[in-house]
mmCIF file of N, CA and C in Angstrom:
data_model
loop_
_atom_site.group_PDB
_atom_site.id
_atom_site.type_symbol
_atom_site.label_atom_id
_atom_site.label_comp_id
_atom_site.label_asym_id
_atom_site.label_seq_id
_atom_site.Cartn_x
_atom_site.Cartn_y
_atom_site.Cartn_z
ATOM 1 N N MET E 1 8.157 -7.905 17.287
ATOM 2 C CA MET E 1 7.546 -8.286 16.037
ATOM 3 C C MET E 1 6.189 -7.614 15.858
ATOM 4 N N GLY E 2 5.429 -7.402 16.946
ATOM 5 C CA GLY E 2 4.135 -6.738 16.864
ATOM 6 C C GLY E 2 4.267 -5.316 16.359
ATOM 7 N N MET E 3 5.322 -4.626 16.760
ATOM 8 C CA MET E 3 5.538 -3.247 16.308
ATOM 9 C C MET E 3 5.820 -3.230 14.812
ATOM 10 N N LEU E 4 6.569 -4.207 14.320
ATOM 11 C CA LEU E 4 6.863 -4.289 12.890
ATOM 12 C C LEU E 4 5.577 -4.476 12.084
ATOM 13 N N ARG E 5 4.672 -5.322 12.581
ATOM 14 C CA ARG E 5 3.397 -5.514 11.887
ATOM 15 C C ARG E 5 2.568 -4.237 11.909
ATOM 16 N N ALA E 6 2.585 -3.508 13.013
ATOM 17 C CA ALA E 6 1.842 -2.243 13.090
ATOM 18 C C ALA E 6 2.380 -1.248 12.070
ATOM 19 N N ILE E 7 3.683 -1.178 11.942
ATOM 20 C CA ILE E 7 4.298 -0.278 10.956
ATOM 21 C C ILE E 7 3.929 -0.716 9.549
ATOM 22 N N SER E 8 3.866 -2.030 9.323
ATOM 23 C CA SER E 8 3.516 -2.522 7.984
ATOM 24 C C SER E 8 2.089 -2.128 7.616
ATOM 25 N N HIS E 9 1.174 -2.103 8.587
ATOM 26 C CA HIS E 9 -0.201 -1.670 8.301
ATOM 27 C C HIS E 9 -0.220 -0.189 7.931
ATOM 28 N N VAL E 10 0.611 0.601 8.561
ATOM 29 C CA VAL E 10 0.710 2.025 8.224
ATOM 30 C C VAL E 10 1.196 2.177 6.785
ATOM 31 N N LEU E 11 2.225 1.433 6.418
ATOM 32 C CA LEU E 11 2.748 1.502 5.055
ATOM 33 C C LEU E 11 1.723 1.033 4.035
ATOM 34 N N ALA E 12 0.978 -0.011 4.364
ATOM 35 C CA ALA E 12 -0.051 -0.510 3.447
ATOM 36 C C ALA E 12 -1.120 0.547 3.205
ATOM 37 N N ALA E 13 -1.434 1.335 4.224
ATOM 38 C CA ALA E 13 -2.441 2.384 4.070
ATOM 39 C C ALA E 13 -2.001 3.435 3.064
ATOM 40 N N PHE E 14 -0.719 3.702 2.981
ATOM 41 C CA PHE E 14 -0.229 4.717 2.061
ATOM 42 C C PHE E 14 -0.271 4.280 0.605
ATOM 43 N N VAL E 15 -0.284 2.985 0.349
ATOM 44 C CA VAL E 15 -0.284 2.521 -1.039
ATOM 45 C C VAL E 15 -1.664 2.060 -1.514
ATOM 46 N N SER E 16 -2.678 2.087 -0.643
ATOM 47 C CA SER E 16 -4.011 1.669 -1.082
ATOM 48 C C SER E 16 -4.695 2.802 -1.840
ATOM 49 N N ASN E 17 -5.712 2.448 -2.609
ATOM 50 C CA ASN E 17 -6.366 3.425 -3.470
ATOM 51 C C ASN E 17 -7.782 3.730 -2.965
ATOM 52 N N ALA E 18 -7.877 4.568 -1.936
ATOM 53 C CA ALA E 18 -9.170 4.910 -1.349
ATOM 54 C C ALA E 18 -10.017 5.766 -2.282
ATOM 55 N N SER E 19 -9.392 6.592 -3.116
ATOM 56 C CA SER E 19 -10.176 7.458 -3.999
ATOM 57 C C SER E 19 -10.957 6.636 -5.032
ATOM 58 N N GLU E 20 -10.383 5.574 -5.547
ATOM 59 C CA GLU E 20 -11.084 4.696 -6.490
ATOM 60 C C GLU E 20 -12.273 4.028 -5.795
ATOM 61 N N PHE E 21 -12.069 3.596 -4.562
ATOM 62 C CA PHE E 21 -13.162 2.979 -3.816
ATOM 63 C C PHE E 21 -14.307 3.982 -3.631
ATOM 64 N N LYS E 22 -13.983 5.193 -3.230
ATOM 65 C CA LYS E 22 -15.015 6.217 -3.003
ATOM 66 C C LYS E 22 -15.800 6.499 -4.285
ATOM 67 N N ARG E 23 -15.131 6.535 -5.423
ATOM 68 C CA ARG E 23 -15.810 6.750 -6.694
ATOM 69 C C ARG E 23 -16.777 5.607 -6.980
ATOM 70 N N ARG E 24 -16.319 4.378 -6.821
ATOM 71 C CA ARG E 24 -17.170 3.208 -7.080
ATOM 72 C C ARG E 24 -18.325 3.105 -6.083
ATOM 73 N N TRP E 25 -18.095 3.545 -4.847
ATOM 74 C CA TRP E 25 -19.129 3.492 -3.811
ATOM 75 C C TRP E 25 -20.342 4.338 -4.214
ATOM 76 N N LYS E 26 -20.099 5.428 -4.930
ATOM 77 C CA LYS E 26 -21.166 6.350 -5.330
ATOM 78 C C LYS E 26 -21.937 5.881 -6.559
ATOM 79 N N GLU E 27 -21.419 4.890 -7.280
ATOM 80 C CA GLU E 27 -22.097 4.397 -8.476
ATOM 81 C C GLU E 27 -23.415 3.732 -8.099
ATOM 82 N N PRO E 28 -24.415 3.791 -8.981
ATOM 83 C CA PRO E 28 -25.696 3.138 -8.675
ATOM 84 C C PRO E 28 -25.530 1.620 -8.576
ATOM 85 N N ALA E 29 -26.387 1.014 -7.778
ATOM 86 C CA ALA E 29 -26.352 -0.438 -7.598
ATOM 87 C C ALA E 29 -26.784 -1.137 -8.876
ATOM 88 N N THR E 30 -26.253 -2.325 -9.097
ATOM 89 C CA THR E 30 -26.646 -3.115 -10.261
ATOM 90 C C THR E 30 -28.019 -3.714 -10.022
ATOM 91 N N GLY E 31 -28.629 -4.240 -11.059
ATOM 92 C CA GLY E 31 -29.985 -4.759 -10.957
ATOM 93 C C GLY E 31 -30.092 -6.240 -10.690
ATOM 94 N N ASP E 32 -29.089 -6.881 -10.089
ATOM 95 C CA ASP E 32 -29.142 -8.330 -9.883
ATOM 96 C C ASP E 32 -29.944 -8.737 -8.647
ATOM 97 N N GLY E 33 -30.485 -7.766 -7.910
ATOM 98 C CA GLY E 33 -31.307 -8.086 -6.760
ATOM 99 C C GLY E 33 -30.538 -8.386 -5.490
ATOM 100 N N PHE E 34 -29.230 -8.433 -5.534
ATOM 101 C CA PHE E 34 -28.422 -8.709 -4.349
ATOM 102 C C PHE E 34 -27.729 -7.424 -3.930
ATOM 103 N N PRO E 35 -27.662 -7.141 -2.617
ATOM 104 C CA PRO E 35 -27.012 -5.895 -2.191
ATOM 105 C C PRO E 35 -25.587 -5.770 -2.727
ATOM 106 N N ARG E 36 -25.236 -4.589 -3.164
ATOM 107 C CA ARG E 36 -23.915 -4.302 -3.726
ATOM 108 C C ARG E 36 -23.016 -3.627 -2.696
ATOM 109 N N ARG E 37 -23.578 -2.713 -1.919
ATOM 110 C CA ARG E 37 -22.794 -1.967 -0.920
ATOM 111 C C ARG E 37 -23.124 -2.474 0.478
ATOM 112 N N TRP E 38 -22.056 -2.652 1.257
ATOM 113 C CA TRP E 38 -22.179 -3.176 2.616
ATOM 114 C C TRP E 38 -21.366 -2.298 3.560
ATOM 115 N N GLU E 39 -21.824 -2.234 4.818
ATOM 116 C CA GLU E 39 -21.122 -1.426 5.805
ATOM 117 C C GLU E 39 -21.246 -2.094 7.177
ATOM 118 N N GLY E 40 -20.158 -2.085 7.933
ATOM 119 C CA GLY E 40 -20.155 -2.689 9.261
ATOM 120 C C GLY E 40 -18.805 -2.518 9.914
ATOM 121 N N GLN E 41 -18.318 -3.610 10.519
ATOM 122 C CA GLN E 41 -17.002 -3.540 11.149
ATOM 123 C C GLN E 41 -16.292 -4.884 11.125
ATOM 124 N N TRP E 42 -14.967 -4.831 11.250
ATOM 125 C CA TRP E 42 -14.142 -6.022 11.350
ATOM 126 C C TRP E 42 -13.564 -6.047 12.764
ATOM 127 N N ILE E 43 -13.230 -7.237 13.246
ATOM 128 C CA ILE E 43 -12.572 -7.369 14.539
ATOM 129 C C ILE E 43 -11.578 -8.517 14.483
ATOM 130 N N SER E 44 -10.388 -8.251 14.977
ATOM 131 C CA SER E 44 -9.360 -9.286 15.070
ATOM 132 C C SER E 44 -9.587 -10.068 16.349
ATOM 133 N N GLU E 45 -9.742 -11.360 16.236
ATOM 134 C CA GLU E 45 -9.914 -12.205 17.409
ATOM 135 C C GLU E 45 -8.571 -12.529 18.048
ATOM 136 N N SER E 46 -7.477 -12.281 17.349
ATOM 137 C CA SER E 46 -6.167 -12.576 17.918
ATOM 138 C C SER E 46 -5.623 -11.431 18.765
ATOM 139 N N ASN E 47 -5.985 -10.173 18.433
ATOM 140 C CA ASN E 47 -5.428 -9.055 19.207
ATOM 141 C C ASN E 47 -6.457 -7.999 19.608
ATOM 142 N N GLY E 48 -7.711 -8.162 19.222
ATOM 143 C CA GLY E 48 -8.758 -7.229 19.625
ATOM 144 C C GLY E 48 -8.857 -5.963 18.799
ATOM 145 N N HIS E 49 -7.962 -5.756 17.843
ATOM 146 C CA HIS E 49 -8.084 -4.576 16.984
ATOM 147 C C HIS E 49 -9.387 -4.662 16.211
ATOM 148 N N HIS E 50 -9.956 -3.512 15.890
ATOM 149 C CA HIS E 50 -11.223 -3.486 15.166
ATOM 150 C C HIS E 50 -11.354 -2.150 14.462
ATOM 151 N N GLY E 51 -12.306 -2.083 13.552
ATOM 152 C CA GLY E 51 -12.525 -0.833 12.843
ATOM 153 C C GLY E 51 -13.696 -0.911 11.894
ATOM 154 N N ALA E 52 -14.021 0.237 11.332
ATOM 155 C CA ALA E 52 -15.111 0.328 10.360
ATOM 156 C C ALA E 52 -14.709 -0.396 9.077
ATOM 157 N N LEU E 53 -15.713 -0.902 8.388
ATOM 158 C CA LEU E 53 -15.465 -1.643 7.160
ATOM 159 C C LEU E 53 -16.605 -1.387 6.181
ATOM 160 N N ARG E 54 -16.235 -1.126 4.950
ATOM 161 C CA ARG E 54 -17.188 -1.025 3.845
ATOM 162 C C ARG E 54 -16.769 -2.018 2.776
ATOM 163 N N CYS E 55 -17.740 -2.441 1.980
ATOM 164 C CA CYS E 55 -17.444 -3.409 0.925
ATOM 165 C C CYS E 55 -18.349 -3.154 -0.266
ATOM 166 N N ILE E 56 -17.772 -3.285 -1.437
ATOM 167 C CA ILE E 56 -18.537 -3.306 -2.682
ATOM 168 C C ILE E 56 -18.420 -4.736 -3.201
ATOM 169 N N LEU E 57 -19.557 -5.424 -3.270
ATOM 170 C CA LEU E 57 -19.573 -6.810 -3.717
ATOM 171 C C LEU E 57 -20.097 -6.842 -5.145
ATOM 172 N N ALA E 58 -19.262 -7.296 -6.068
ATOM 173 C CA ALA E 58 -19.624 -7.320 -7.486
ATOM 174 C C ALA E 58 -19.564 -8.749 -8.011
ATOM 175 N N GLN E 59 -20.594 -9.147 -8.736
ATOM 176 C CA GLN E 59 -20.624 -10.468 -9.351
ATOM 177 C C GLN E 59 -19.936 -10.400 -10.700
ATOM 178 N N ARG E 60 -18.955 -11.281 -10.926
ATOM 179 C CA ARG E 60 -18.200 -11.318 -12.179
ATOM 180 C C ARG E 60 -18.699 -12.408 -13.122
ATOM 181 N N SER E 61 -19.209 -13.482 -12.550
ATOM 182 C CA SER E 61 -19.792 -14.594 -13.307
ATOM 183 C C SER E 61 -20.760 -15.285 -12.348
ATOM 184 N N PRO E 62 -21.454 -16.342 -12.779
ATOM 185 C CA PRO E 62 -22.387 -17.000 -11.848
ATOM 186 C C PRO E 62 -21.729 -17.502 -10.553
ATOM 187 N N THR E 63 -20.423 -17.799 -10.600
ATOM 188 C CA THR E 63 -19.760 -18.320 -9.399
ATOM 189 C C THR E 63 -18.560 -17.483 -8.943
ATOM 190 N N GLU E 64 -18.304 -16.368 -9.587
ATOM 191 C CA GLU E 64 -17.153 -15.531 -9.231
ATOM 192 C C GLU E 64 -17.613 -14.140 -8.823
ATOM 193 N N PHE E 65 -17.066 -13.681 -7.697
ATOM 194 C CA PHE E 65 -17.391 -12.370 -7.153
ATOM 195 C C PHE E 65 -16.097 -11.652 -6.807
ATOM 196 N N ALA E 66 -16.188 -10.349 -6.693
ATOM 197 C CA ALA E 66 -15.061 -9.540 -6.233
ATOM 198 C C ALA E 66 -15.572 -8.674 -5.083
ATOM 199 N N ALA E 67 -14.921 -8.773 -3.945
ATOM 200 C CA ALA E 67 -15.269 -7.956 -2.787
ATOM 201 C C ALA E 67 -14.163 -6.922 -2.610
ATOM 202 N N THR E 68 -14.502 -5.659 -2.809
ATOM 203 C CA THR E 68 -13.528 -4.584 -2.616
ATOM 204 C C THR E 68 -13.817 -3.956 -1.263
ATOM 205 N N PHE E 69 -12.822 -4.038 -0.378
ATOM 206 C CA PHE E 69 -12.976 -3.574 0.993
ATOM 207 C C PHE E 69 -12.292 -2.228 1.212
ATOM 208 N N HIS E 70 -12.881 -1.446 2.077
ATOM 209 C CA HIS E 70 -12.311 -0.186 2.569
ATOM 210 C C HIS E 70 -12.348 -0.314 4.086
ATOM 211 N N ALA E 71 -11.193 -0.609 4.684
ATOM 212 C CA ALA E 71 -11.111 -0.868 6.120
ATOM 213 C C ALA E 71 -10.397 0.272 6.840
ATOM 214 N N VAL E 72 -10.858 0.555 8.043
ATOM 215 C CA VAL E 72 -10.215 1.551 8.901
ATOM 216 C C VAL E 72 -9.449 0.791 9.977
ATOM 217 N N TYR E 73 -8.178 1.130 10.136
ATOM 218 C CA TYR E 73 -7.303 0.485 11.104
ATOM 219 C C TYR E 73 -6.774 1.548 12.060
ATOM 220 N N ALA E 74 -6.811 1.263 13.344
ATOM 221 C CA ALA E 74 -6.314 2.171 14.384
ATOM 222 C C ALA E 74 -7.035 3.523 14.362
ATOM 223 N N GLY E 75 -8.264 3.536 13.863
ATOM 224 C CA GLY E 75 -9.073 4.737 13.876
ATOM 225 C C GLY E 75 -8.735 5.783 12.835
ATOM 226 N N ILE E 76 -7.567 5.678 12.183
ATOM 227 C CA ILE E 76 -7.170 6.725 11.246
ATOM 228 C C ILE E 76 -6.660 6.214 9.903
ATOM 229 N N LEU E 77 -6.165 5.013 9.855
ATOM 230 C CA LEU E 77 -5.602 4.483 8.606
ATOM 231 C C LEU E 77 -6.692 3.808 7.786
ATOM 232 N N ARG E 78 -6.700 4.093 6.498
ATOM 233 C CA ARG E 78 -7.667 3.503 5.595
ATOM 234 C C ARG E 78 -6.939 2.657 4.551
ATOM 235 N N VAL E 79 -7.403 1.429 4.419
ATOM 236 C CA VAL E 79 -6.771 0.492 3.492
ATOM 237 C C VAL E 79 -7.840 -0.066 2.561
ATOM 238 N N CYS E 80 -7.553 -0.102 1.268
ATOM 239 C CA CYS E 80 -8.465 -0.666 0.272
ATOM 240 C C CYS E 80 -7.793 -1.831 -0.435
ATOM 241 N N TYR E 81 -8.561 -2.880 -0.654
ATOM 242 C CA TYR E 81 -8.052 -4.029 -1.385
ATOM 243 C C TYR E 81 -9.233 -4.840 -1.902
ATOM 244 N N THR E 82 -8.990 -5.632 -2.941
ATOM 245 C CA THR E 82 -10.031 -6.456 -3.546
ATOM 246 C C THR E 82 -9.698 -7.932 -3.353
ATOM 247 N N VAL E 83 -10.713 -8.696 -3.008
ATOM 248 C CA VAL E 83 -10.572 -10.131 -2.784
ATOM 249 C C VAL E 83 -11.440 -10.877 -3.797
ATOM 250 N N PRO E 84 -10.852 -11.755 -4.620
ATOM 251 C CA PRO E 84 -11.680 -12.592 -5.496
ATOM 252 C C PRO E 84 -12.320 -13.710 -4.667
ATOM 253 N N LEU E 85 -13.620 -13.886 -4.822
ATOM 254 C CA LEU E 85 -14.352 -14.884 -4.038
ATOM 255 C C LEU E 85 -15.111 -15.827 -4.954
ATOM 256 N N ARG E 86 -15.137 -17.079 -4.574
ATOM 257 C CA ARG E 86 -15.971 -18.062 -5.247
ATOM 258 C C ARG E 86 -17.294 -18.088 -4.490
ATOM 259 N N GLY E 87 -18.391 -18.080 -5.239
ATOM 260 C CA GLY E 87 -19.696 -18.040 -4.588
ATOM 261 C C GLY E 87 -20.618 -19.118 -5.083
ATOM 262 N N GLN E 88 -21.461 -19.569 -4.163
ATOM 263 C CA GLN E 88 -22.463 -20.567 -4.513
ATOM 264 C C GLN E 88 -23.732 -20.226 -3.740
ATOM 265 N N ARG E 89 -24.817 -20.105 -4.467
ATOM 266 C CA ARG E 89 -26.094 -19.797 -3.806
ATOM 267 C C ARG E 89 -26.630 -21.050 -3.125
ATOM 268 N N ALA E 90 -27.143 -20.837 -1.909
ATOM 269 C CA ALA E 90 -27.760 -21.907 -1.124
ATOM 270 C C ALA E 90 -29.032 -21.322 -0.517
ATOM 271 N N GLY E 91 -30.137 -21.463 -1.221
ATOM 272 C CA GLY E 91 -31.383 -20.838 -0.780
ATOM 273 C C GLY E 91 -31.265 -19.324 -0.902
ATOM 274 N N ASP E 92 -31.540 -18.615 0.189
ATOM 275 C CA ASP E 92 -31.437 -17.157 0.197
ATOM 276 C C ASP E 92 -30.025 -16.666 0.487
ATOM 277 N N ALA E 93 -29.107 -17.579 0.769
ATOM 278 C CA ALA E 93 -27.735 -17.201 1.130
ATOM 279 C C ALA E 93 -26.778 -17.405 -0.033
ATOM 280 N N LEU E 94 -25.732 -16.646 0.006
ATOM 281 C CA LEU E 94 -24.638 -16.783 -0.945
ATOM 282 C C LEU E 94 -23.406 -17.171 -0.142
ATOM 283 N N LYS E 95 -22.932 -18.402 -0.303
ATOM 284 C CA LYS E 95 -21.734 -18.882 0.389
ATOM 285 C C LYS E 95 -20.528 -18.380 -0.389
ATOM 286 N N LEU E 96 -19.595 -17.741 0.312
ATOM 287 C CA LEU E 96 -18.427 -17.136 -0.333
ATOM 288 C C LEU E 96 -17.146 -17.627 0.307
ATOM 289 N N GLU E 97 -16.117 -17.817 -0.541
ATOM 290 C CA GLU E 97 -14.820 -18.260 -0.055
ATOM 291 C C GLU E 97 -13.748 -17.804 -1.037
ATOM 292 N N GLY E 98 -12.601 -17.431 -0.496
ATOM 293 C CA GLY E 98 -11.511 -17.025 -1.374
ATOM 294 C C GLY E 98 -10.249 -16.688 -0.621
ATOM 295 N N ASP E 99 -9.207 -16.478 -1.387
ATOM 296 C CA ASP E 99 -7.891 -16.146 -0.845
ATOM 297 C C ASP E 99 -7.317 -14.989 -1.634
ATOM 298 N N THR E 100 -6.530 -14.174 -0.949
ATOM 299 C CA THR E 100 -5.795 -13.126 -1.642
ATOM 300 C C THR E 100 -4.522 -12.822 -0.887
ATOM 301 N N ASP E 101 -3.482 -12.525 -1.629
ATOM 302 C CA ASP E 101 -2.195 -12.164 -1.041
ATOM 303 C C ASP E 101 -2.135 -10.645 -0.948
ATOM 304 N N LEU E 102 -2.197 -10.133 0.270
ATOM 305 C CA LEU E 102 -2.152 -8.688 0.490
ATOM 306 C C LEU E 102 -0.718 -8.178 0.641
ATOM 307 N N GLY E 103 0.224 -9.060 0.427
ATOM 308 C CA GLY E 103 1.624 -8.659 0.515
ATOM 309 C C GLY E 103 2.191 -8.926 1.899
ATOM 310 N N ARG E 104 3.471 -9.085 1.926
ATOM 311 C CA ARG E 104 4.168 -9.420 3.167
ATOM 312 C C ARG E 104 3.939 -8.389 4.267
ATOM 313 N N LEU E 105 3.906 -7.120 3.882
ATOM 314 C CA LEU E 105 3.719 -6.064 4.878
ATOM 315 C C LEU E 105 2.369 -6.147 5.580
ATOM 316 N N ALA E 106 1.359 -6.617 4.874
ATOM 317 C CA ALA E 106 0.012 -6.672 5.448
ATOM 318 C C ALA E 106 -0.338 -8.031 6.037
ATOM 319 N N GLY E 107 0.584 -8.985 6.023
ATOM 320 C CA GLY E 107 0.312 -10.292 6.624
ATOM 321 C C GLY E 107 0.277 -11.450 5.658
ATOM 322 N N GLY E 108 0.555 -11.194 4.380
ATOM 323 C CA GLY E 108 0.621 -12.278 3.408
ATOM 324 C C GLY E 108 -0.737 -12.674 2.868
ATOM 325 N N THR E 109 -0.935 -13.981 2.707
ATOM 326 C CA THR E 109 -2.165 -14.499 2.127
ATOM 327 C C THR E 109 -3.259 -14.612 3.184
ATOM 328 N N TYR E 110 -4.395 -14.035 2.873
ATOM 329 C CA TYR E 110 -5.576 -14.093 3.733
ATOM 330 C C TYR E 110 -6.582 -15.052 3.116
ATOM 331 N N HIS E 111 -7.242 -15.826 3.959
ATOM 332 C CA HIS E 111 -8.319 -16.711 3.519
ATOM 333 C C HIS E 111 -9.626 -16.171 4.090
ATOM 334 N N TYR E 112 -10.662 -16.124 3.269
ATOM 335 C CA TYR E 112 -11.974 -15.634 3.664
ATOM 336 C C TYR E 112 -13.003 -16.734 3.459
ATOM 337 N N SER E 113 -13.948 -16.847 4.402
ATOM 338 C CA SER E 113 -15.016 -17.831 4.284
ATOM 339 C C SER E 113 -16.242 -17.300 5.025
ATOM 340 N N GLY E 114 -17.370 -17.214 4.317
ATOM 341 C CA GLY E 114 -18.563 -16.701 4.971
ATOM 342 C C GLY E 114 -19.770 -16.778 4.075
ATOM 343 N N GLU E 115 -20.779 -15.964 4.423
ATOM 344 C CA GLU E 115 -21.986 -15.949 3.616
ATOM 345 C C GLU E 115 -22.654 -14.586 3.689
ATOM 346 N N ALA E 116 -23.392 -14.316 2.629
ATOM 347 C CA ALA E 116 -24.170 -13.081 2.543
ATOM 348 C C ALA E 116 -25.618 -13.444 2.256
ATOM 349 N N THR E 117 -26.512 -12.700 2.857
ATOM 350 C CA THR E 117 -27.933 -12.791 2.548
ATOM 351 C C THR E 117 -28.363 -11.386 2.145
ATOM 352 N N GLY E 118 -29.622 -11.162 1.939
ATOM 353 C CA GLY E 118 -30.084 -9.820 1.629
ATOM 354 C C GLY E 118 -30.006 -8.873 2.809
ATOM 355 N N ARG E 119 -29.747 -9.417 4.017
ATOM 356 C CA ARG E 119 -29.734 -8.604 5.231
ATOM 357 C C ARG E 119 -28.389 -8.528 5.941
ATOM 358 N N MET E 120 -27.458 -9.462 5.659
ATOM 359 C CA MET E 120 -26.215 -9.488 6.404
ATOM 360 C C MET E 120 -25.116 -10.180 5.602
ATOM 361 N N PHE E 121 -23.878 -9.716 5.796
ATOM 362 C CA PHE E 121 -22.694 -10.309 5.184
ATOM 363 C C PHE E 121 -21.730 -10.589 6.328
ATOM 364 N N ARG E 122 -21.546 -11.871 6.639
ATOM 365 C CA ARG E 122 -20.636 -12.300 7.718
ATOM 366 C C ARG E 122 -19.530 -13.143 7.107
ATOM 367 N N CYS E 123 -18.340 -12.933 7.609
ATOM 368 C CA CYS E 123 -17.217 -13.670 7.055
ATOM 369 C C CYS E 123 -16.105 -13.778 8.091
ATOM 370 N N ALA E 124 -15.410 -14.905 8.084
ATOM 371 C CA ALA E 124 -14.214 -15.085 8.904
ATOM 372 C C ALA E 124 -12.999 -14.916 8.005
ATOM 373 N N TYR E 125 -11.912 -14.415 8.587
ATOM 374 C CA TYR E 125 -10.668 -14.286 7.831
ATOM 375 C C TYR E 125 -9.515 -14.801 8.676
ATOM 376 N N GLN E 126 -8.453 -15.203 7.997
ATOM 377 C CA GLN E 126 -7.241 -15.610 8.714
ATOM 378 C C GLN E 126 -6.031 -15.473 7.806
ATOM 379 N N CYS E 127 -4.918 -15.161 8.425
ATOM 380 C CA CYS E 127 -3.629 -15.135 7.738
ATOM 381 C C CYS E 127 -2.584 -15.633 8.726
ATOM 382 N N LYS E 128 -1.345 -15.546 8.361
ATOM 383 C CA LYS E 128 -0.265 -16.067 9.202
ATOM 384 C C LYS E 128 -0.244 -15.431 10.593
ATOM 385 N N TYR E 129 -0.544 -14.124 10.679
ATOM 386 C CA TYR E 129 -0.418 -13.407 11.944
ATOM 387 C C TYR E 129 -1.732 -13.025 12.600
ATOM 388 N N ASP E 130 -2.837 -13.222 11.934
ATOM 389 C CA ASP E 130 -4.092 -12.687 12.453
ATOM 390 C C ASP E 130 -5.269 -13.558 12.020
ATOM 391 N N TYR E 131 -6.348 -13.479 12.777
ATOM 392 C CA TYR E 131 -7.604 -14.099 12.399
ATOM 393 C C TYR E 131 -8.721 -13.320 13.069
ATOM 394 N N GLY E 132 -9.870 -13.330 12.429
ATOM 395 C CA GLY E 132 -10.994 -12.597 12.988
ATOM 396 C C GLY E 132 -12.209 -12.731 12.099
ATOM 397 N N ALA E 133 -13.082 -11.733 12.184
ATOM 398 C CA ALA E 133 -14.326 -11.790 11.430
ATOM 399 C C ALA E 133 -14.818 -10.382 11.131
ATOM 400 N N PHE E 134 -15.752 -10.318 10.203
ATOM 401 C CA PHE E 134 -16.443 -9.056 9.983
ATOM 402 C C PHE E 134 -17.914 -9.329 9.795
ATOM 403 N N GLU E 135 -18.697 -8.304 10.088
ATOM 404 C CA GLU E 135 -20.139 -8.365 9.919
ATOM 405 C C GLU E 135 -20.574 -7.035 9.335
ATOM 406 N N MET E 136 -21.330 -7.118 8.228
ATOM 407 C CA MET E 136 -21.779 -5.912 7.558
ATOM 408 C C MET E 136 -23.249 -6.034 7.176
ATOM 409 N N PHE E 137 -23.853 -4.886 6.948
ATOM 410 C CA PHE E 137 -25.255 -4.796 6.591
ATOM 411 C C PHE E 137 -25.381 -4.006 5.294
ATOM 412 N N PRO E 138 -26.426 -4.266 4.488
ATOM 413 C CA PRO E 138 -26.563 -3.556 3.221
ATOM 414 C C PRO E 138 -26.802 -2.066 3.421
ATOM 415 N N VAL E 139 -26.261 -1.291 2.490
ATOM 416 C CA VAL E 139 -26.451 0.160 2.475
ATOM 417 C C VAL E 139 -27.358 0.461 1.309
ATOM 418 N N SER E 140 -28.460 1.140 1.556
ATOM 419 C CA SER E 140 -29.389 1.463 0.471
ATOM 420 C C SER E 140 -28.857 2.637 -0.342
ATOM 421 N N SER E 141 -29.381 2.781 -1.533
ATOM 422 C CA SER E 141 -28.915 3.803 -2.473
ATOM 423 C C SER E 141 -29.056 5.175 -1.955
#
């Protein structure tokens, strides 16, 4: 079953839209005072897999955000996807939580829960087959 999941991650990489992410990554940051671009890494606590991770965090309304991720898997595969997040400010932190269905091949529905400050974006994730966390830092213009 582990080999089937590995193959599914390869297939997911072929259908993701990395070129759109790269275009958006180059756009200037918005003026809301909160970091828009983030960079760091993700790590699976269930199997030890890890990789580079970038994120574009966009505010859609006072309580709705969209996190578009560009993740590297197995050192060579790049996968892009967007997660809708509910956000609530708590002092200098932004508490974020949300779910997204990345499709059966990628593990189904993922749940995200974490927080971002002006200096760090930490979040835990879990799905049917995997769980882990990511930590990212703001990227200046």
